[in-house]
mmCIF file of C-alpha atoms in Angstrom:
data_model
loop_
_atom_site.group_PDB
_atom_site.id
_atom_site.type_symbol
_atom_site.label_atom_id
_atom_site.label_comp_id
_atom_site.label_asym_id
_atom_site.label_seq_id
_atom_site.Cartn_x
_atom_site.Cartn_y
_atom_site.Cartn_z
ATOM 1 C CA UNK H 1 39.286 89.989 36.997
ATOM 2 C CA UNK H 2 41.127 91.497 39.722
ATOM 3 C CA UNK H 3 40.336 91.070 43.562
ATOM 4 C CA UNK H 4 41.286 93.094 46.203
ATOM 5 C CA UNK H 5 43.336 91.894 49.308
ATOM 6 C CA UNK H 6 41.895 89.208 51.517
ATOM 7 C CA UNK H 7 44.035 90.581 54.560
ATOM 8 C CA UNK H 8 42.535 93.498 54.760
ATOM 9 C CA UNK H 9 40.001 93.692 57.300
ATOM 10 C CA UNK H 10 37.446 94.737 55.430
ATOM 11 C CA UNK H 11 37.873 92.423 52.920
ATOM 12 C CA UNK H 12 38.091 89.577 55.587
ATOM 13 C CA UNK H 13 34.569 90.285 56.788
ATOM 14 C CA UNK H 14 33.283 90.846 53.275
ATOM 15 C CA UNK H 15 34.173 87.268 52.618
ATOM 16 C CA UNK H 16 34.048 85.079 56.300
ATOM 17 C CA UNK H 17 31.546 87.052 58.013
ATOM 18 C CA UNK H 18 28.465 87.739 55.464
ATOM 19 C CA UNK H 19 25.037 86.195 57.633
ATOM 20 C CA UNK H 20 24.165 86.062 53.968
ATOM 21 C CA UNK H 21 26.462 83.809 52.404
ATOM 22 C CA UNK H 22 27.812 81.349 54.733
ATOM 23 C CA UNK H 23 28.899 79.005 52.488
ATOM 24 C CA UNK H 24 32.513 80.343 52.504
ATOM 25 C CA UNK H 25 32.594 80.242 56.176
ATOM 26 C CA UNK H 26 31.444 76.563 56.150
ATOM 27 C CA UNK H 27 34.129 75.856 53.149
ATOM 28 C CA UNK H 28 36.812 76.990 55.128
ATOM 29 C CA UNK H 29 36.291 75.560 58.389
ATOM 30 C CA UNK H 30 36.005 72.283 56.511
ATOM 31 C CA UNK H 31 38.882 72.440 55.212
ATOM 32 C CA UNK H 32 40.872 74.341 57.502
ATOM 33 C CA UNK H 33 39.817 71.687 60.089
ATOM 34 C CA UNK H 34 39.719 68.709 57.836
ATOM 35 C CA UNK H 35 36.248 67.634 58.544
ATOM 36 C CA UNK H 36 34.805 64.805 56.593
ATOM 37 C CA UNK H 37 31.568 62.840 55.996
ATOM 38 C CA UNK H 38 29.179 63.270 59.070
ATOM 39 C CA UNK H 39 31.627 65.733 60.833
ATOM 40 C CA UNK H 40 31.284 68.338 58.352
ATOM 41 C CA UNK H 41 29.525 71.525 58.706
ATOM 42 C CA UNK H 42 26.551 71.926 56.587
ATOM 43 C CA UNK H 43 25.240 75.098 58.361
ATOM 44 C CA UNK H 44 26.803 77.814 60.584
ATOM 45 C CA UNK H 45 25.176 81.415 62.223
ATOM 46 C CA UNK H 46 27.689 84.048 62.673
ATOM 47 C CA UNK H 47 27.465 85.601 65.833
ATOM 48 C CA UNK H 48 28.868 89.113 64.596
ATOM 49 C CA UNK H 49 27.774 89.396 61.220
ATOM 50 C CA UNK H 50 30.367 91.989 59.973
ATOM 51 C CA UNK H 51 28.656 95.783 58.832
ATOM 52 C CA UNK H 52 30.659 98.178 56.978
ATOM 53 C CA UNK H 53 31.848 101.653 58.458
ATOM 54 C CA UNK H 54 28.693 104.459 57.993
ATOM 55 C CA UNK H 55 31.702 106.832 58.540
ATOM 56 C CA UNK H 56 34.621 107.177 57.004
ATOM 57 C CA UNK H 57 37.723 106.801 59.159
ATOM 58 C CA UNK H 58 35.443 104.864 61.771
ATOM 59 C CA UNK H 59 37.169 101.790 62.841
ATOM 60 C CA UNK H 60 35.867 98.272 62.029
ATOM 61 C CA UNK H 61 34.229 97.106 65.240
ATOM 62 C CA UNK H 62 34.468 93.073 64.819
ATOM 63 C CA UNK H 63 37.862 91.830 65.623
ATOM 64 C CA UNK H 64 36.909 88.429 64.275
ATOM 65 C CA UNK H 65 34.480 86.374 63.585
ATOM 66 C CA UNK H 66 32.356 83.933 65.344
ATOM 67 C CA UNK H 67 29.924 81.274 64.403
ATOM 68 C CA UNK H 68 28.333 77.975 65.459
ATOM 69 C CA UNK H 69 27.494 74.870 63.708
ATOM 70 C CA UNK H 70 24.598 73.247 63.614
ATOM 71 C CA UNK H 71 25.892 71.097 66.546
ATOM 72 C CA UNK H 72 26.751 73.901 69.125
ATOM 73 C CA UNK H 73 30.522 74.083 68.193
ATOM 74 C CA UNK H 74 32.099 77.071 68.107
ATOM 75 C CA UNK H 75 34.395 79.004 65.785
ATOM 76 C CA UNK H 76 36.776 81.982 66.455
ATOM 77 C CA UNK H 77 38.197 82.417 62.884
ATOM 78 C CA UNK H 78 40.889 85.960 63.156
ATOM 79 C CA UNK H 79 42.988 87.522 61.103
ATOM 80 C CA UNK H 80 46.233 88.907 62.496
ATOM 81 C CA UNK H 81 48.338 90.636 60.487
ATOM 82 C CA UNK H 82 51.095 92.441 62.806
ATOM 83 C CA UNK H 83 52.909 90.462 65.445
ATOM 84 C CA UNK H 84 52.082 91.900 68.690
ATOM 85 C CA UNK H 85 52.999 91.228 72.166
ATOM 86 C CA UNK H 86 50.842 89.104 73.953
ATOM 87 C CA UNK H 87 48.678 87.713 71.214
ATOM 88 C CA UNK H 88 49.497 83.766 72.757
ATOM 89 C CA UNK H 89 47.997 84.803 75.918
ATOM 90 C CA UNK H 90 45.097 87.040 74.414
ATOM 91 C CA UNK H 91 43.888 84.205 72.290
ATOM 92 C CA UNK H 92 43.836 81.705 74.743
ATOM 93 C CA UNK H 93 41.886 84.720 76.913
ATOM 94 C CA UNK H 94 39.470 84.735 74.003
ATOM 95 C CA UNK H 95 38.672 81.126 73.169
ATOM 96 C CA UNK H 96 38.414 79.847 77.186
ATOM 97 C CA UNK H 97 36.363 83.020 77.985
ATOM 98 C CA UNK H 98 34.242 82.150 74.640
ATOM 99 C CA UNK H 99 34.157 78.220 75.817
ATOM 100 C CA UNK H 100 33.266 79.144 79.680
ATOM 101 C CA UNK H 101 30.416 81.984 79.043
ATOM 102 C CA UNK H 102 28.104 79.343 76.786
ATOM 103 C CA UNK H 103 26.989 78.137 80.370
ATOM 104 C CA UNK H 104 25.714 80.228 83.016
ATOM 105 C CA UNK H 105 26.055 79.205 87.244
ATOM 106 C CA UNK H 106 23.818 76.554 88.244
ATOM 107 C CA UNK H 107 23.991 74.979 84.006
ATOM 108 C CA UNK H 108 25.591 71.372 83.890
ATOM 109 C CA UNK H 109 28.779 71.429 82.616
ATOM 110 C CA UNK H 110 28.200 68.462 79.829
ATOM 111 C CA UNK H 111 26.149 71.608 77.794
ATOM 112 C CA UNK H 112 29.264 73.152 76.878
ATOM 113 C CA UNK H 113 30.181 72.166 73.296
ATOM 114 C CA UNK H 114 33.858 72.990 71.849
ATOM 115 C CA UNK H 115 35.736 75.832 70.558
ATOM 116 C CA UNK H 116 37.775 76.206 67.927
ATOM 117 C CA UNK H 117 40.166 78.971 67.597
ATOM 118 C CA UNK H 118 41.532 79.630 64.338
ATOM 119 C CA UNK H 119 44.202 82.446 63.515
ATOM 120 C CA UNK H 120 45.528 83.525 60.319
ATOM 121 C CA UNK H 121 48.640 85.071 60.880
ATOM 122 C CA UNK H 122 50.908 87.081 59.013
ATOM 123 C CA UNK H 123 53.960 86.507 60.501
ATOM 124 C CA UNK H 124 55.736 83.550 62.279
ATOM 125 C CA UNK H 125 54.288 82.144 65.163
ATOM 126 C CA UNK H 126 55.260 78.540 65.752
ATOM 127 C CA UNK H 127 58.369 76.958 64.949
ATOM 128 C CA UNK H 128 57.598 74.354 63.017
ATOM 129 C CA UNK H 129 58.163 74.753 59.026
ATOM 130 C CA UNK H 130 54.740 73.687 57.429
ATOM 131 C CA UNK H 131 52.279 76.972 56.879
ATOM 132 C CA UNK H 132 49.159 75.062 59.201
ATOM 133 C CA UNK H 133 49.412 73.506 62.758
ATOM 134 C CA UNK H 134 46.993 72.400 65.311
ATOM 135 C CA UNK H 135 47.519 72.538 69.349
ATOM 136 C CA UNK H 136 45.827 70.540 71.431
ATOM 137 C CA UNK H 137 46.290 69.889 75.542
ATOM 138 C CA UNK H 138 48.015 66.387 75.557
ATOM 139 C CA UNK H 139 49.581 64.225 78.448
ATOM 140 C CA UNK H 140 53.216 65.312 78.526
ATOM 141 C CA UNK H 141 54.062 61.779 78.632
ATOM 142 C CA UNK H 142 51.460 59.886 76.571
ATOM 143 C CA UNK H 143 50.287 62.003 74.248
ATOM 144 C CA UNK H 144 46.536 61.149 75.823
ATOM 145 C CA UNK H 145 44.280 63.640 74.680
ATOM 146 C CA UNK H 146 41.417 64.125 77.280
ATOM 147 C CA UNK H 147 40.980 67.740 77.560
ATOM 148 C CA UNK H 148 39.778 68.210 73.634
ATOM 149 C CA UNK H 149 37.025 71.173 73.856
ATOM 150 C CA UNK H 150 39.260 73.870 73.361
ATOM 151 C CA UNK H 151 41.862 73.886 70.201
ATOM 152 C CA UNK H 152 44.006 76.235 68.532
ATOM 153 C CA UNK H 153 44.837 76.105 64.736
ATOM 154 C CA UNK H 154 47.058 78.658 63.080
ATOM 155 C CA UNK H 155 47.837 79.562 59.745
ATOM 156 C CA UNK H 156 51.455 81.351 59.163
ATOM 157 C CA UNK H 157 51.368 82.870 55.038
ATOM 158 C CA UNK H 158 54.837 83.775 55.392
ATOM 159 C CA UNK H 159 55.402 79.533 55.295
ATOM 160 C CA UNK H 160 52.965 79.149 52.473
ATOM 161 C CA UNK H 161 55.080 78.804 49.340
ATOM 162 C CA UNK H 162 52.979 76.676 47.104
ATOM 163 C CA UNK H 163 52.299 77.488 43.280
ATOM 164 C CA UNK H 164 48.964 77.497 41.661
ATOM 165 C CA UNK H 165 49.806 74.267 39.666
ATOM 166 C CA UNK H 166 50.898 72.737 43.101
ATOM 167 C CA UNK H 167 47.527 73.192 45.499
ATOM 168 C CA UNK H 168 46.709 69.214 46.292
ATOM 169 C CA UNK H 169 44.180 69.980 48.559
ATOM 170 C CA UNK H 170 41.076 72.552 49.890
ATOM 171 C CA UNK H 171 42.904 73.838 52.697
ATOM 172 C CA UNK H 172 45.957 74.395 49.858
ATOM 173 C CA UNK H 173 43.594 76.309 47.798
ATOM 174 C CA UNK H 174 41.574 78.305 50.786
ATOM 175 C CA UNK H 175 45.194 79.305 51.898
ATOM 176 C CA UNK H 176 47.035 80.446 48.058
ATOM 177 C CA UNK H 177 43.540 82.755 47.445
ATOM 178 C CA UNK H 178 44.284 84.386 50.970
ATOM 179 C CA UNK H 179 47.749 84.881 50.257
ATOM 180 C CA UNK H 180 47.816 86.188 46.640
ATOM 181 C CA UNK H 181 44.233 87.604 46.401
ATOM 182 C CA UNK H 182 45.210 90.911 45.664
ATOM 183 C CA UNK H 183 47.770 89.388 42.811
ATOM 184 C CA UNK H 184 45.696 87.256 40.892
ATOM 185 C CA UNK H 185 43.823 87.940 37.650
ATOM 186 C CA UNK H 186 42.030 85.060 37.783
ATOM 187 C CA UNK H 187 40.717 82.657 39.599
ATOM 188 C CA UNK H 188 42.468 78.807 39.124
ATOM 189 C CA UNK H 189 41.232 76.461 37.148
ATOM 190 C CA UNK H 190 41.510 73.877 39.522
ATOM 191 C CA UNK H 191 39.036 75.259 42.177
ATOM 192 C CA UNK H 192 35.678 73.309 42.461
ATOM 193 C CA UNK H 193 34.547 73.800 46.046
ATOM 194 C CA UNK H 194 31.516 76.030 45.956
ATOM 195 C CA UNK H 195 32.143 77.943 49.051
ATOM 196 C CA UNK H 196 35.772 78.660 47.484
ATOM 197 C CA UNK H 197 34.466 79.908 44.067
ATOM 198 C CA UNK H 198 32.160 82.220 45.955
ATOM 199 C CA UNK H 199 34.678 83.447 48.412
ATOM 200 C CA UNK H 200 36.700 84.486 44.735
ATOM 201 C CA UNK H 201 33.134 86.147 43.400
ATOM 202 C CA UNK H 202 33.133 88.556 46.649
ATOM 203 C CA UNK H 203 36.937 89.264 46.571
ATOM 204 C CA UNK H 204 35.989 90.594 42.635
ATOM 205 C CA UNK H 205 36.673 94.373 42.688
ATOM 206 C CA UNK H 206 34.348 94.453 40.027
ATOM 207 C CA UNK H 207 31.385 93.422 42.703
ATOM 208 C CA UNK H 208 32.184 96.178 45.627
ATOM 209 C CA UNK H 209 30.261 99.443 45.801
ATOM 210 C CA UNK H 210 31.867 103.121 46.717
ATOM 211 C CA UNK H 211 31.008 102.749 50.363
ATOM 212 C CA UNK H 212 32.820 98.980 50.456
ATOM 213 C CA UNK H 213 36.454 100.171 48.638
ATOM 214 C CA UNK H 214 36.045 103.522 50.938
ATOM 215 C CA UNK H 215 35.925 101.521 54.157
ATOM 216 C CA UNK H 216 38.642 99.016 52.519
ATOM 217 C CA UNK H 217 40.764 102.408 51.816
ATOM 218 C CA UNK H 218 40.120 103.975 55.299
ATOM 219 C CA UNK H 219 40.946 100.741 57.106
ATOM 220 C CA UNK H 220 45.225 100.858 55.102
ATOM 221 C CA UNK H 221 44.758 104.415 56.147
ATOM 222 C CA UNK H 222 44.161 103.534 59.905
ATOM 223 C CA UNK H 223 46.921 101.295 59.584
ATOM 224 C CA UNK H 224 48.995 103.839 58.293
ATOM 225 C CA UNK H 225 48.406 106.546 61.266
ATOM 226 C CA UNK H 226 48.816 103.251 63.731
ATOM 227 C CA UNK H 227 52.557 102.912 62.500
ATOM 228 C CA UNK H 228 53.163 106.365 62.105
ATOM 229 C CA UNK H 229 52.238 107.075 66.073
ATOM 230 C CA UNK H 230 54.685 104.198 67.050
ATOM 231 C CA UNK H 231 57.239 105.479 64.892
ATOM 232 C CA UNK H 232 57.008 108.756 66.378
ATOM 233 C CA UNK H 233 56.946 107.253 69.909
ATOM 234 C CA UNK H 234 59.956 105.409 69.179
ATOM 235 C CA UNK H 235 61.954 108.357 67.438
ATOM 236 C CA UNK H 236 60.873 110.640 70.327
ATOM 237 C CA UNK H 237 62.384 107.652 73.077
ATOM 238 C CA UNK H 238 65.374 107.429 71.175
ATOM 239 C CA UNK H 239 65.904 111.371 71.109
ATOM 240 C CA UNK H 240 65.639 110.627 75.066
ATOM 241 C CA UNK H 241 67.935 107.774 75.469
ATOM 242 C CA UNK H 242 70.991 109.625 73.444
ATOM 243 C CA UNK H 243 70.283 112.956 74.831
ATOM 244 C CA UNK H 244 71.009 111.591 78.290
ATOM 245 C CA UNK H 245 74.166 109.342 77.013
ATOM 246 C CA UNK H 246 75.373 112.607 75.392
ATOM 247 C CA UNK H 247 74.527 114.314 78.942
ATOM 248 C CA UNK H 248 76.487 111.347 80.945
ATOM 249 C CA UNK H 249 79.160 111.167 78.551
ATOM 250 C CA UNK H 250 80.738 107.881 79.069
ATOM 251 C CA UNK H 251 79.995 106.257 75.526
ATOM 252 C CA UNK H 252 81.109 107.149 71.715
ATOM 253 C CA UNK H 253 78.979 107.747 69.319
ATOM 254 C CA UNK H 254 79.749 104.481 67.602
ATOM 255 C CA UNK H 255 78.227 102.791 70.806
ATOM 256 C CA UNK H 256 75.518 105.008 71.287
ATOM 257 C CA UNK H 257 74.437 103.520 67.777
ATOM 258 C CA UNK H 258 74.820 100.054 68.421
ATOM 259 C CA UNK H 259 72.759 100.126 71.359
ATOM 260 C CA UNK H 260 69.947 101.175 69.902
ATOM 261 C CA UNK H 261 70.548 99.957 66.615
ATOM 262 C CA UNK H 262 70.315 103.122 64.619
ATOM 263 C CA UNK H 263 72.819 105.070 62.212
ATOM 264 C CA UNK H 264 76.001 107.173 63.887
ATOM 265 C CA UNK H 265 74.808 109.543 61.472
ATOM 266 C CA UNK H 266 71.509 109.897 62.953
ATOM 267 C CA UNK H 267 73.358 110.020 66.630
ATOM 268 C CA UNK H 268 75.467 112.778 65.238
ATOM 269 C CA UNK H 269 72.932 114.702 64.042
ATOM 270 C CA UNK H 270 70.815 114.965 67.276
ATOM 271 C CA UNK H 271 74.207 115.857 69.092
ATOM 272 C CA UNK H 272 75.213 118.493 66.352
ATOM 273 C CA UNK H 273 70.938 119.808 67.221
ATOM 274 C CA UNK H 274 71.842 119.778 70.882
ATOM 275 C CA UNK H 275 75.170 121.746 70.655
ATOM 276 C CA UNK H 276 73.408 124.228 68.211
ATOM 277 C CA UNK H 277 70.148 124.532 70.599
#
């Protein structure tokens, strides 16, 4: 078996966001939220039920995915793979706006049911050491927690270091397939939770059509021209920036390089293209 990379946003949808197969939705929030006996979720709709790209090159056009339980609660589940600046204040934006509009002026307030807000990053966020966290509004002094509707839970890979031989629990085993998808030739022995086992079945490469590992292609490929554009944009600033310290010509090359961080060779070459220009 081989299965392709859970990351991927393609792949992501594939797996959380299928109307059709909720069951690894339900798994995962279970786990990921360690819900037991009466307070686990037996039945969830997805709100954005995730449809491939009819073109290729078009961009996915779910940034995450949404559900509710059978009670009313809701779930932001995201995956975040680059770091970027102001994600702590977008995803509070997100799950408060997502908590607020389930009410509309004039509705009693007691309607509102909670939100959940879970990220999988791919980077460090928080930090603590262990791989999954969960923020709540306390009292700074007591700890009280009063304000509960709204929670945050993140996931950082880059702290998940755990072997296949080592998973102890679901949310061990939810988080390893993730993580080393794409690596795997099989799926672990170990692994009994049905929602897991199908989440494994729709990661098989063996089970995608054309259209599914085209959009699962196009999306590295966006990815690709994404970092090439802010490479260029930061190549072209720093072409600026030693242009005019050449121009003022108060600094060496030497510090011209340690300001922003780059090789004096590079800083000699754009003066050497300046005096030939």
């Amino acid at each position: 078996m081989r299965f392709v990379d859970v990351t991927n946003d393609i792949a992501f949808r594939k797996i959380f966001g299928n109307e059709q197969k909720t069951l690894c939705l339900m798994s995962f929030l279970n786990a990921v939220l360690c819900l037991k006996g009466d307070h686990r979720i037996v039945s969830v709709t997805i709100a954005n039920p995730y449809h491939f790209p009819r073109i290729a090159g078009e961009k996915a056009s779910i940034v995450d995915v949404k559900a509710t339980d059978e009670g009313g609660r809701k779930f932001v589940v995201e995956m975040q793979v680059p770091d970027v600046n102001g994600f702590a204040k977008r995803i509070q934006y997100y799950a408060y706006r997502d908590y607020s509009m389930q009410i509309n002026r004039g509705d009693e307030y007691n309607l509102l049911k909670p939100t959940h807000f879970i990220g999988i990053l791919d980077f460090n966020f928080t930090k603590g050491t262990h791989f999954l966290s969960h923020h709540l509004v306390l009292d700074k002094e007591t700890n009280e927690h009063l304000l509960t509707d709204v929670q945050f839970v993140f996931i950082e890979l880059d702290k998940f270091h755990k072997k296949a031989n080592e998973l102890a629990s679901e949310i061990d085993q939810w988080i390893y397939f993730i993580k080393n998808s794409e690596h795997l030739e099989a799926m672990p022995e170990n692994v009994i939770d049905l929602g897991l086992k199908m989440a494994y079945h729709e990661a098989d490469r063996h089970g995608w059509t054309k259209d599914e590992f085209l959009a699962y292609d196009d999306h590295y490929i966006a990815e690709e021209d994404s970092r090439g554009l802010v490479d260029k944009a930061v190549m072209e600033n720093h072409l600026m920036i030693i242009r005019r310290l050449v121009g003022i010509g108060k600094l060496s090359i030497r510090e011209i390089a340690g300001i922003l961080k780059v090789p004096e060779l590079f800083v000699r070459q754009v003066i050497h293209e300046m005096e030939a220009a």
